[in-house]
Amino acid sequence: MGARIRGWGTALPTEIVTNADLEKTLDTSDAWILARTGIRERRIGSSTAELAIAAGRSALAHAGVEADSVDLTILCTTTPDDSVPATSAHVHDALGLGGGAFDLNAACAGFVYGLVTADALLSSGTASRMLLIGAETLSRITDWTDRNTAVLFGDGAGALVLDRTADEGQLLASDLGLDGSARHVLRAPIGGAIQMDGREVFRRAVRAMVDSATRTLQRAKVRPDQVALVVPHQANIRIIQAACDRLGIDRSRAATVLDRTGNTSSASIPLALVDAIHKDRLETGDLVLLTGFGAGMTWGSALIRWHAEGTDQ
Ligand code: UT7
């Protein structure tokens, strides 16, 4: 038993905030933001549930399946709309999903944590069809007067429909980890805004992604040069490039959307994956390496063997 990706979808708010817009209110510049992060603009607005619903609806339509055929939903988010109930309850109701649903918070590694969890639940027979969503409204917990963080974050969502399959499935290997002693490095207290030691996050991020990705490849007995596409968490183009260089994977093999989205935490990996699919960067049989890190500090990697339309034709 395993899991197969059957459909995908994304959602972004309509309001675009460019670096030039931020120059008007912050002591910053388009040149600084672009050179230090690779970000040109980000999308702002909506609630986490609204974005998750839109991405989930799109993924269900792409998969060609009914919402009530889903028997378990995971909403990966670090920006729930309320403390209680879980935002997935709103999504479940709005889409008419079947079975249960829960939120998962592993910050920017959240989507990889969600994918590994979904794979385990499908492989064990607990669920036969799952909806996995990463959705965030980081703009709601961003201090728009703090140039250290305001230039980095954005809102968005991405979703996958996953089916149980009789064969080994697409997830070949994974690695999840956490160093909770570093939880002070990046945090947002309840009701407050994101506080971050950017340089420390940067340093830890590269190391965590490289180590986690390396363990994952070793578990699958795959060499870095066999990886067709890396889908990294979209925090900073310099982090992505440094990780690729240390892994020995050509930078051109990294999927990136952060120039248009900024850092969307749990949504960034599915947004980058779907963007790569739309650009015809993936063929059946390709090895795809997802890798992320985030507050906690969490990290997670997953190696997937791509299957073109996802379905069992
Ligand atoms: O999902 C995880 C979320 N967080 C991250 O991924 C953050 C990881 N860290 C980073 O991406 C980078 O550390 C930043 C983009 C946050 C900062 O880049 P950096 O190259 O590490 O810059 P820095 O913090 O070393 O700051 C360099 C200079 C400083 O000025 P001085 O001390 O050299 O005079 C900062 O005050 O740049 C200044 N600076 C800015 N200048 C213009 C910091 N933020 C800005 C800004 N605009 N927005």
GROMACS .gro file of C-alpha atoms and ligand atoms in nm:
model
  361
    1MET     CA    1   0.000   0.000   0.000
    2GLY     CA    2   0.111   0.355  -0.067
    3ALA     CA    3  -0.010   0.700  -0.165
    4ARG     CA    4  -0.050   0.846  -0.510
    5ILE     CA    5  -0.096   1.214  -0.593
    6ARG     CA    6  -0.416   1.242  -0.792
    7GLY     CA    7  -0.477   1.614  -0.823
    8TRP     CA    8  -0.349   1.955  -0.721
    9GLY     CA    9  -0.458   2.318  -0.689
   10THR     CA   10  -0.348   2.654  -0.553
   11ALA     CA   11  -0.498   2.985  -0.443
   12LEU     CA   12  -0.349   3.332  -0.399
   13PRO     CA   13  -0.514   3.653  -0.280
   14THR     CA   14  -0.567   3.914  -0.552
   15GLU     CA   15  -0.392   4.205  -0.380
   16ILE     CA   16  -0.028   4.237  -0.486
   17VAL     CA   17   0.220   4.422  -0.264
   18THR     CA   18   0.540   4.502  -0.453
   19ASN     CA   19   0.878   4.593  -0.309
   20ALA     CA   20   0.814   4.944  -0.441
   21ASP     CA   21   0.497   4.957  -0.228
   22LEU     CA   22   0.701   4.866   0.081
   23GLU     CA   23   0.957   5.137   0.001
   24LYS     CA   24   0.682   5.392   0.069
   25THR     CA   25   0.634   5.291   0.432
   26LEU     CA   26   0.960   5.124   0.535
   27ASP     CA   27   1.330   5.218   0.536
   28THR     CA   28   1.403   4.962   0.266
   29SER     CA   29   1.450   4.937  -0.110
   30ASP     CA   30   1.349   4.712  -0.396
   31ALA     CA   31   1.721   4.656  -0.465
   32TRP     CA   32   1.792   4.540  -0.106
   33ILE     CA   33   1.491   4.306  -0.089
   34LEU     CA   34   1.560   4.153  -0.429
   35ALA     CA   35   1.934   4.105  -0.370
   36ARG     CA   36   1.900   3.969  -0.014
   37THR     CA   37   1.587   3.755  -0.059
   38GLY     CA   38   1.493   3.713  -0.428
   39ILE     CA   39   1.141   3.844  -0.353
   40ARG     CA   40   0.980   4.097  -0.591
   41GLU     CA   41   0.622   4.092  -0.469
   42ARG     CA   42   0.383   3.903  -0.244
   43ARG     CA   43   0.004   3.849  -0.225
   44ILE     CA   44  -0.190   3.971   0.077
   45GLY     CA   45  -0.546   3.913   0.196
   46SER     CA   46  -0.829   3.666   0.265
   47SER     CA   47  -0.855   3.432   0.562
   48THR     CA   48  -0.663   3.106   0.592
   49ALA     CA   49  -0.991   2.913   0.551
   50GLU     CA   50  -1.085   3.105   0.235
   51LEU     CA   51  -0.751   3.032   0.072
   52ALA     CA   52  -0.758   2.668   0.185
   53ILE     CA   53  -1.111   2.625   0.050
   54ALA     CA   54  -1.016   2.773  -0.288
   55ALA     CA   55  -0.701   2.558  -0.320
   56GLY     CA   56  -0.886   2.247  -0.199
   57ARG     CA   57  -1.174   2.303  -0.443
   58SER     CA   58  -0.928   2.344  -0.728
   59ALA     CA   59  -0.741   2.023  -0.634
   60LEU     CA   60  -1.066   1.823  -0.611
   61ALA     CA   61  -1.177   1.952  -0.952
   62HIS     CA   62  -0.839   1.872  -1.105
   63ALA     CA   63  -0.851   1.521  -0.959
   64GLY     CA   64  -1.208   1.480  -1.087
   65VAL     CA   65  -1.336   1.350  -0.752
   66GLU     CA   66  -1.629   1.442  -0.530
   67ALA     CA   67  -1.560   1.622  -0.202
   68ASP     CA   68  -1.751   1.365   0.002
   69SER     CA   69  -1.524   1.087  -0.126
   70VAL     CA   70  -1.239   1.236   0.080
   71ASP     CA   71  -1.221   1.051   0.410
   72LEU     CA   72  -0.949   1.253   0.584
   73THR     CA   73  -0.822   1.611   0.546
   74ILE     CA   74  -0.507   1.768   0.685
   75LEU     CA   75  -0.476   2.146   0.686
   76CYS     CA   76  -0.114   2.246   0.743
   77THR     CA   77  -0.107   2.598   0.880
   78THR     CA   78   0.075   2.812   1.129
   79THR     CA   79  -0.186   3.090   1.095
   80PRO     CA   80  -0.523   2.936   1.188
   81ASP     CA   81  -0.817   3.175   1.177
   82ASP     CA   82  -0.912   3.092   1.537
   83SER     CA   83  -0.748   2.911   1.828
   84VAL     CA   84  -1.060   2.694   1.849
   85PRO     CA   85  -1.202   2.530   1.646
   86ALA     CA   86  -0.941   2.413   1.397
   87THR     CA   87  -0.956   2.600   1.065
   88SER     CA   88  -0.998   2.262   0.894
   89ALA     CA   89  -1.352   2.249   1.041
   90HIS     CA   90  -1.448   2.551   0.829
   91VAL     CA   91  -1.281   2.401   0.521
   92HIS     CA   92  -1.450   2.063   0.578
   93ASP     CA   93  -1.793   2.227   0.599
   94ALA     CA   94  -1.746   2.465   0.305
   95LEU     CA   95  -1.623   2.196   0.067
   96GLY     CA   96  -1.859   1.921   0.190
   97LEU     CA   97  -1.572   1.685   0.265
   98GLY     CA   98  -1.626   1.340   0.412
   99GLY     CA   99  -1.457   1.181   0.716
  100GLY     CA  100  -1.245   1.377   0.960
  101ALA     CA  101  -1.013   1.675   0.940
  102PHE     CA  102  -0.743   1.830   1.153
  103ASP     CA  103  -0.491   2.114   1.153
  104LEU     CA  104  -0.119   2.047   1.162
  105ASN     CA  105   0.135   2.310   1.269
  106ALA     CA  106   0.496   2.234   1.187
  107ALA     CA  107   0.556   2.590   1.058
  108CYS     CA  108   0.733   2.609   0.723
  109ALA     CA  109   0.809   2.234   0.724
  110GLY     CA  110   0.434   2.177   0.770
  111PHE     CA  111   0.350   2.056   0.423
  112VAL     CA  112   0.623   1.790   0.432
  113TYR     CA  113   0.502   1.679   0.778
  114GLY     CA  114   0.150   1.665   0.632
  115LEU     CA  115   0.258   1.465   0.329
  116VAL     CA  116   0.443   1.208   0.539
  117THR     CA  117   0.143   1.181   0.774
  118ALA     CA  118  -0.099   1.141   0.483
  119ASP     CA  119   0.120   0.875   0.326
  120ALA     CA  120   0.126   0.679   0.653
  121LEU     CA  121  -0.251   0.703   0.700
  122LEU     CA  122  -0.316   0.592   0.341
  123SER     CA  123  -0.056   0.314   0.353
  124SER     CA  124  -0.203   0.177   0.676
  125GLY     CA  125  -0.554   0.171   0.532
  126THR     CA  126  -0.682   0.431   0.782
  127ALA     CA  127  -0.790   0.647   0.486
  128SER     CA  128  -0.841   0.578   0.118
  129ARG     CA  129  -0.853   0.936  -0.012
  130MET     CA  130  -0.706   1.243   0.155
  131LEU     CA  131  -0.698   1.616   0.094
  132LEU     CA  132  -0.371   1.776   0.204
  133ILE     CA  133  -0.368   2.155   0.215
  134GLY     CA  134  -0.103   2.409   0.311
  135ALA     CA  135  -0.264   2.750   0.370
  136GLU     CA  136  -0.137   3.065   0.539
  137THR     CA  137  -0.221   3.428   0.602
  138LEU     CA  138   0.112   3.539   0.744
  139SER     CA  139   0.020   3.900   0.667
  140ARG     CA  140  -0.206   3.885   0.976
  141ILE     CA  141   0.088   3.813   1.208
  142THR     CA  142   0.339   4.042   1.037
  143ASP     CA  143   0.445   4.373   1.192
  144TRP     CA  144   0.423   4.597   0.887
  145THR     CA  145   0.648   4.856   1.056
  146ASP     CA  146   0.936   4.606   1.103
  147ARG     CA  147   1.158   4.596   0.794
  148ASN     CA  148   1.335   4.283   0.922
  149THR     CA  149   1.023   4.073   0.869
  150ALA     CA  150   0.766   4.273   0.668
  151VAL     CA  151   0.955   4.231   0.342
  152LEU     CA  152   0.957   3.851   0.368
  153PHE     CA  153   0.608   3.710   0.411
  154GLY     CA  154   0.293   3.659   0.205
  155ASP     CA  155  -0.038   3.471   0.195
  156GLY     CA  156  -0.141   3.172  -0.017
  157ALA     CA  157  -0.245   2.808  -0.031
  158GLY     CA  158  -0.172   2.486  -0.218
  159ALA     CA  159  -0.342   2.146  -0.203
  160LEU     CA  160  -0.302   1.785  -0.315
  161VAL     CA  161  -0.556   1.505  -0.343
  162LEU     CA  162  -0.393   1.175  -0.246
  163ASP     CA  163  -0.531   0.827  -0.305
  164ARG     CA  164  -0.439   0.495  -0.152
  165THR     CA  165  -0.276   0.270  -0.409
  166ALA     CA  166  -0.200  -0.102  -0.405
  167ASP     CA  167   0.160  -0.052  -0.519
  168GLU     CA  168   0.442   0.105  -0.317
  169GLY     CA  169   0.316   0.457  -0.394
  170GLN     CA  170   0.508   0.770  -0.482
  171LEU     CA  171   0.672   0.857  -0.150
  172LEU     CA  172   1.005   0.673  -0.155
  173ALA     CA  173   1.170   0.810   0.160
  174SER     CA  174   1.138   1.090   0.413
  175ASP     CA  175   1.294   1.258   0.712
  176LEU     CA  176   1.124   1.467   0.982
  177GLY     CA  177   1.302   1.642   1.267
  178LEU     CA  178   1.297   1.921   1.520
  179ASP     CA  179   1.531   2.113   1.748
  180GLY     CA  180   1.296   2.260   2.007
  181SER     CA  181   1.584   2.424   2.194
  182ALA     CA  182   1.591   2.676   1.906
  183ARG     CA  183   1.223   2.767   1.932
  184HIS     CA  184   1.311   3.123   2.042
  185VAL     CA  185   1.483   3.200   1.709
  186LEU     CA  186   1.155   3.245   1.521
  187ARG     CA  187   0.824   3.288   1.699
  188ALA     CA  188   0.491   3.470   1.710
  189PRO     CA  189   0.318   3.486   2.050
  190ILE     CA  190  -0.062   3.447   2.049
  191GLY     CA  191  -0.204   3.781   1.940
  192GLY     CA  192   0.140   3.911   1.845
  193ALA     CA  193   0.362   3.943   1.538
  194ILE     CA  194   0.651   3.735   1.406
  195GLN     CA  195   0.983   3.794   1.583
  196MET     CA  196   1.293   3.654   1.421
  197ASP     CA  197   1.671   3.644   1.437
  198GLY     CA  198   1.710   3.638   1.059
  199ARG     CA  199   2.080   3.554   1.044
  200GLU     CA  200   2.042   3.267   1.289
  201VAL     CA  201   1.742   3.128   1.098
  202PHE     CA  202   1.942   3.152   0.776
  203ARG     CA  203   2.238   2.964   0.923
  204ARG     CA  204   2.024   2.688   1.073
  205ALA     CA  205   1.800   2.662   0.766
  206VAL     CA  206   2.074   2.573   0.522
  207ARG     CA  207   2.224   2.315   0.756
  208ALA     CA  208   1.887   2.160   0.845
  209MET     CA  209   1.769   2.131   0.484
  210VAL     CA  210   2.098   1.987   0.360
  211ASP     CA  211   2.124   1.730   0.643
  212SER     CA  212   1.757   1.629   0.614
  213ALA     CA  213   1.766   1.604   0.235
  214THR     CA  214   2.087   1.401   0.251
  215ARG     CA  215   1.935   1.152   0.499
  216THR     CA  216   1.628   1.119   0.275
  217LEU     CA  217   1.833   1.051  -0.038
  218GLN     CA  218   2.048   0.799   0.149
  219ARG     CA  219   1.738   0.615   0.273
  220ALA     CA  220   1.615   0.587  -0.087
  221LYS     CA  221   1.967   0.501  -0.213
  222VAL     CA  222   1.945   0.792  -0.456
  223ARG     CA  223   2.237   1.018  -0.556
  224PRO     CA  224   2.186   1.398  -0.566
  225ASP     CA  225   2.249   1.403  -0.944
  226GLN     CA  226   1.951   1.169  -0.992
  227VAL     CA  227   1.711   1.429  -0.849
  228ALA     CA  228   1.519   1.596  -1.133
  229LEU     CA  229   1.362   1.872  -0.925
  230VAL     CA  230   1.409   2.011  -0.575
  231VAL     CA  231   1.104   2.183  -0.427
  232PRO     CA  232   1.243   2.374  -0.129
  233HIS     CA  233   1.061   2.588   0.122
  234GLN     CA  234   1.046   2.935  -0.031
  235ALA     CA  235   1.207   3.159   0.233
  236ASN     CA  236   1.503   3.318   0.061
  237ILE     CA  237   1.665   3.248  -0.278
  238ARG     CA  238   2.008   3.261  -0.111
  239ILE     CA  239   1.906   2.982   0.131
  240ILE     CA  240   1.779   2.775  -0.164
  241GLN     CA  241   2.097   2.831  -0.366
  242ALA     CA  242   2.326   2.756  -0.071
  243ALA     CA  243   2.135   2.434   0.003
  244CYS     CA  244   2.150   2.324  -0.362
  245ASP     CA  245   2.524   2.397  -0.381
  246ARG     CA  246   2.597   2.195  -0.067
  247LEU     CA  247   2.376   1.908  -0.180
  248GLY     CA  248   2.549   1.899  -0.518
  249ILE     CA  249   2.227   1.965  -0.706
  250ASP     CA  250   2.241   2.223  -0.984
  251ARG     CA  251   2.059   2.544  -0.888
  252SER     CA  252   1.857   2.525  -1.211
  253ARG     CA  253   1.683   2.217  -1.069
  254ALA     CA  254   1.519   2.415  -0.786
  255ALA     CA  255   1.152   2.512  -0.818
  256THR     CA  256   1.094   2.871  -0.710
  257VAL     CA  257   0.791   3.098  -0.677
  258LEU     CA  258   0.911   3.324  -0.396
  259ASP     CA  259   0.980   3.612  -0.636
  260ARG     CA  260   0.599   3.633  -0.678
  261THR     CA  261   0.472   3.502  -0.343
  262GLY     CA  262   0.728   3.578  -0.073
  263ASN     CA  263   0.751   3.326   0.209
  264THR     CA  264   0.411   3.158   0.255
  265SER     CA  265   0.524   2.901   0.514
  266SER     CA  266   0.318   2.577   0.484
  267ALA     CA  267   0.185   2.688   0.145
  268SER     CA  268   0.522   2.752  -0.016
  269ILE     CA  269   0.615   2.396  -0.114
  270PRO     CA  270   0.282   2.311  -0.282
  271LEU     CA  271   0.280   2.652  -0.455
  272ALA     CA  272   0.629   2.585  -0.594
  273LEU     CA  273   0.544   2.225  -0.687
  274VAL     CA  274   0.229   2.320  -0.878
  275ASP     CA  275   0.412   2.606  -1.051
  276ALA     CA  276   0.675   2.356  -1.170
  277ILE     CA  277   0.400   2.119  -1.294
  278HIS     CA  278   0.238   2.403  -1.489
  279LYS     CA  279   0.576   2.483  -1.644
  280ASP     CA  280   0.606   2.120  -1.764
  281ARG     CA  281   0.915   2.065  -1.553
  282LEU     CA  282   0.810   1.715  -1.444
  283GLU     CA  283   0.778   1.386  -1.630
  284THR     CA  284   0.664   1.045  -1.512
  285GLY     CA  285   0.947   0.871  -1.328
  286ASP     CA  286   1.125   1.192  -1.223
  287LEU     CA  287   1.259   1.203  -0.868
  288VAL     CA  288   1.133   1.509  -0.680
  289LEU     CA  289   1.286   1.617  -0.350
  290LEU     CA  290   1.072   1.832  -0.119
  291THR     CA  291   1.259   1.993   0.168
  292GLY     CA  292   1.163   2.255   0.424
  293PHE     CA  293   1.252   2.407   0.761
  294GLY     CA  294   1.073   2.643   0.991
  295ALA     CA  295   0.990   2.771   1.335
  296GLY     CA  296   1.039   2.517   1.607
  297MET     CA  297   1.291   2.472   1.449
  298THR     CA  298   1.138   2.199   1.237
  299TRP     CA  299   1.268   2.037   0.922
  300GLY     CA  300   1.135   1.778   0.685
  301SER     CA  301   1.220   1.620   0.350
  302ALA     CA  302   1.037   1.379   0.122
  303LEU     CA  303   1.147   1.207  -0.198
  304ILE     CA  304   0.870   1.140  -0.451
  305ARG     CA  305   0.870   0.952  -0.778
  306TRP     CA  306   0.657   1.168  -1.005
  307HIS     CA  307   0.364   1.020  -1.192
  308ALA     CA  308   0.228   1.246  -1.469
  309GLU     CA  309  -0.152   1.273  -1.438
  310GLY     CA  310  -0.151   1.115  -1.097
  311THR     CA  311  -0.441   0.885  -1.177
  312ASP     CA  312  -0.436   0.510  -1.229
  313GLN     CA  313  -0.468   0.506  -1.608
  314UT7     O1  314   1.054   3.038   0.699
  314UT7     C1  315   1.157   3.085   0.780
  314UT7     C2  316   1.138   3.232   0.796
  314UT7     N1  317   1.254   3.315   0.807
  314UT7     C3  318   1.358   3.314   0.722
  314UT7     O2  319   1.371   3.234   0.634
  314UT7     C4  320   1.461   3.420   0.740
  314UT7     C5  321   1.600   3.373   0.710
  314UT7     N2  322   1.689   3.488   0.704
  314UT7     C6  323   1.697   3.563   0.595
  314UT7     O3  324   1.632   3.541   0.496
  314UT7     C7  325   1.795   3.680   0.600
  314UT7     O4  326   1.872   3.670   0.717
  314UT7     C8  327   1.723   3.817   0.594
  314UT7     C9  328   1.664   3.840   0.456
  314UT7    C10  329   1.616   3.826   0.701
  314UT7    C11  330   1.826   3.927   0.619
  314UT7     O5  331   1.931   3.915   0.523
  314UT7     P1  332   2.083   3.921   0.572
  314UT7     O6  333   2.167   3.914   0.452
  314UT7     O7  334   2.100   3.814   0.676
  314UT7     O8  335   2.091   4.065   0.632
  314UT7     P2  336   2.135   4.108   0.780
  314UT7     O9  337   2.031   4.070   0.878
  314UT7    O10  338   2.274   4.063   0.802
  314UT7    O11  339   2.132   4.266   0.765
  314UT7    C12  340   2.224   4.335   0.677
  314UT7    C13  341   2.192   4.483   0.683
  314UT7    C14  342   2.176   4.535   0.827
  314UT7    O12  343   2.231   4.667   0.830
  314UT7     P3  344   2.379   4.692   0.889
  314UT7    O13  345   2.377   4.637   1.030
  314UT7    O14  346   2.471   4.616   0.798
  314UT7    O15  347   2.393   4.840   0.880
  314UT7    C15  348   2.028   4.542   0.845
  314UT7    O16  349   1.989   4.640   0.937
  314UT7    O17  350   2.066   4.509   0.618
  314UT7    C16  351   1.980   4.581   0.705
  314UT7     N3  352   1.845   4.545   0.678
  314UT7    C17  353   1.771   4.601   0.580
  314UT7     N4  354   1.801   4.699   0.494
  314UT7    C18  355   1.705   4.732   0.405
  314UT7    C19  356   1.769   4.448   0.737
  314UT7     N5  357   1.647   4.442   0.679
  314UT7    C20  358   1.647   4.536   0.583
  314UT7    C21  359   1.550   4.578   0.488
  314UT7     N6  360   1.584   4.676   0.401
  314UT7     N7  361   1.429   4.521   0.479
   0.00000   0.00000   0.00000
